[in-house]
């Protein structure tokens, strides 16, 4: 069973002014929209299950909608996770290291996540453009496939911005400044 290991002294990761505050508000808004998306998916799933069992009338294309909505909703959570540094970490391997050593690893991790987020944003944008030009649609509902893919792009772009911000903050900690 995993346990949470608190590192003392770093409770406020995001400043309450400037770029940090703006990113916090936008990422929180994305997270709220992601949560509302999942709530809507839950309601749709319940209606479909009840309709299937009681009236032999499920929601047409419920699995398609669930797949599309879950992808968009989950992607919306990623920026806030990165902004508050709540990603999965393996502290068992770094527990013996100094704070500066961990800061160096955090800087590298946030930097790599930023690079990955930029690449994912770029490739997802190209996939949406390609899906639009090809006219591909989902099987049952004929939803244009570029639409849910395009809805992923803002979350990935915001993830890249949050990763860049956290890389800068971690770099400050590595150089001996405020983390």
JSON list of C-alpha atoms in Angstrom, two decimals, residues 38-49 59:
[
{"chain": "A", "resi": 38, "resn": "UNK", "atom": "CA", "xyz": [-17.46, 13.08, -16.37]},
{"chain": "A", "resi": 39, "resn": "UNK", "atom": "CA", "xyz": [-20.66, 13.90, -14.47]},
{"chain": "A", "resi": 40, "resn": "UNK", "atom": "CA", "xyz": [-22.55, 14.13, -17.77]},
{"chain": "A", "resi": 41, "resn": "UNK", "atom": "CA", "xyz": [-21.04, 10.80, -18.85]},
{"chain": "A", "resi": 42, "resn": "UNK", "atom": "CA", "xyz": [-22.17, 9.18, -15.61]},
{"chain": "A", "resi": 43, "resn": "UNK", "atom": "CA", "xyz": [-25.74, 10.46, -16.05]},
{"chain": "A", "resi": 44, "resn": "UNK", "atom": "CA", "xyz": [-25.75, 9.29, -19.69]},
{"chain": "A", "resi": 45, "resn": "UNK", "atom": "CA", "xyz": [-24.46, 5.88, -18.66]},
{"chain": "A", "resi": 46, "resn": "UNK", "atom": "CA", "xyz": [-27.11, 5.49, -15.96]},
{"chain": "A", "resi": 47, "resn": "UNK", "atom": "CA", "xyz": [-29.86, 6.54, -18.37]},
{"chain": "A", "resi": 48, "resn": "UNK", "atom": "CA", "xyz": [-28.54, 4.08, -20.94]},
{"chain": "A", "resi": 49, "resn": "UNK", "atom": "CA", "xyz": [-28.32, 1.19, -18.47]},
{"chain": "A", "resi": 59, "resn": "UNK", "atom": "CA", "xyz": [-28.81, 5.59, -25.40]}
]
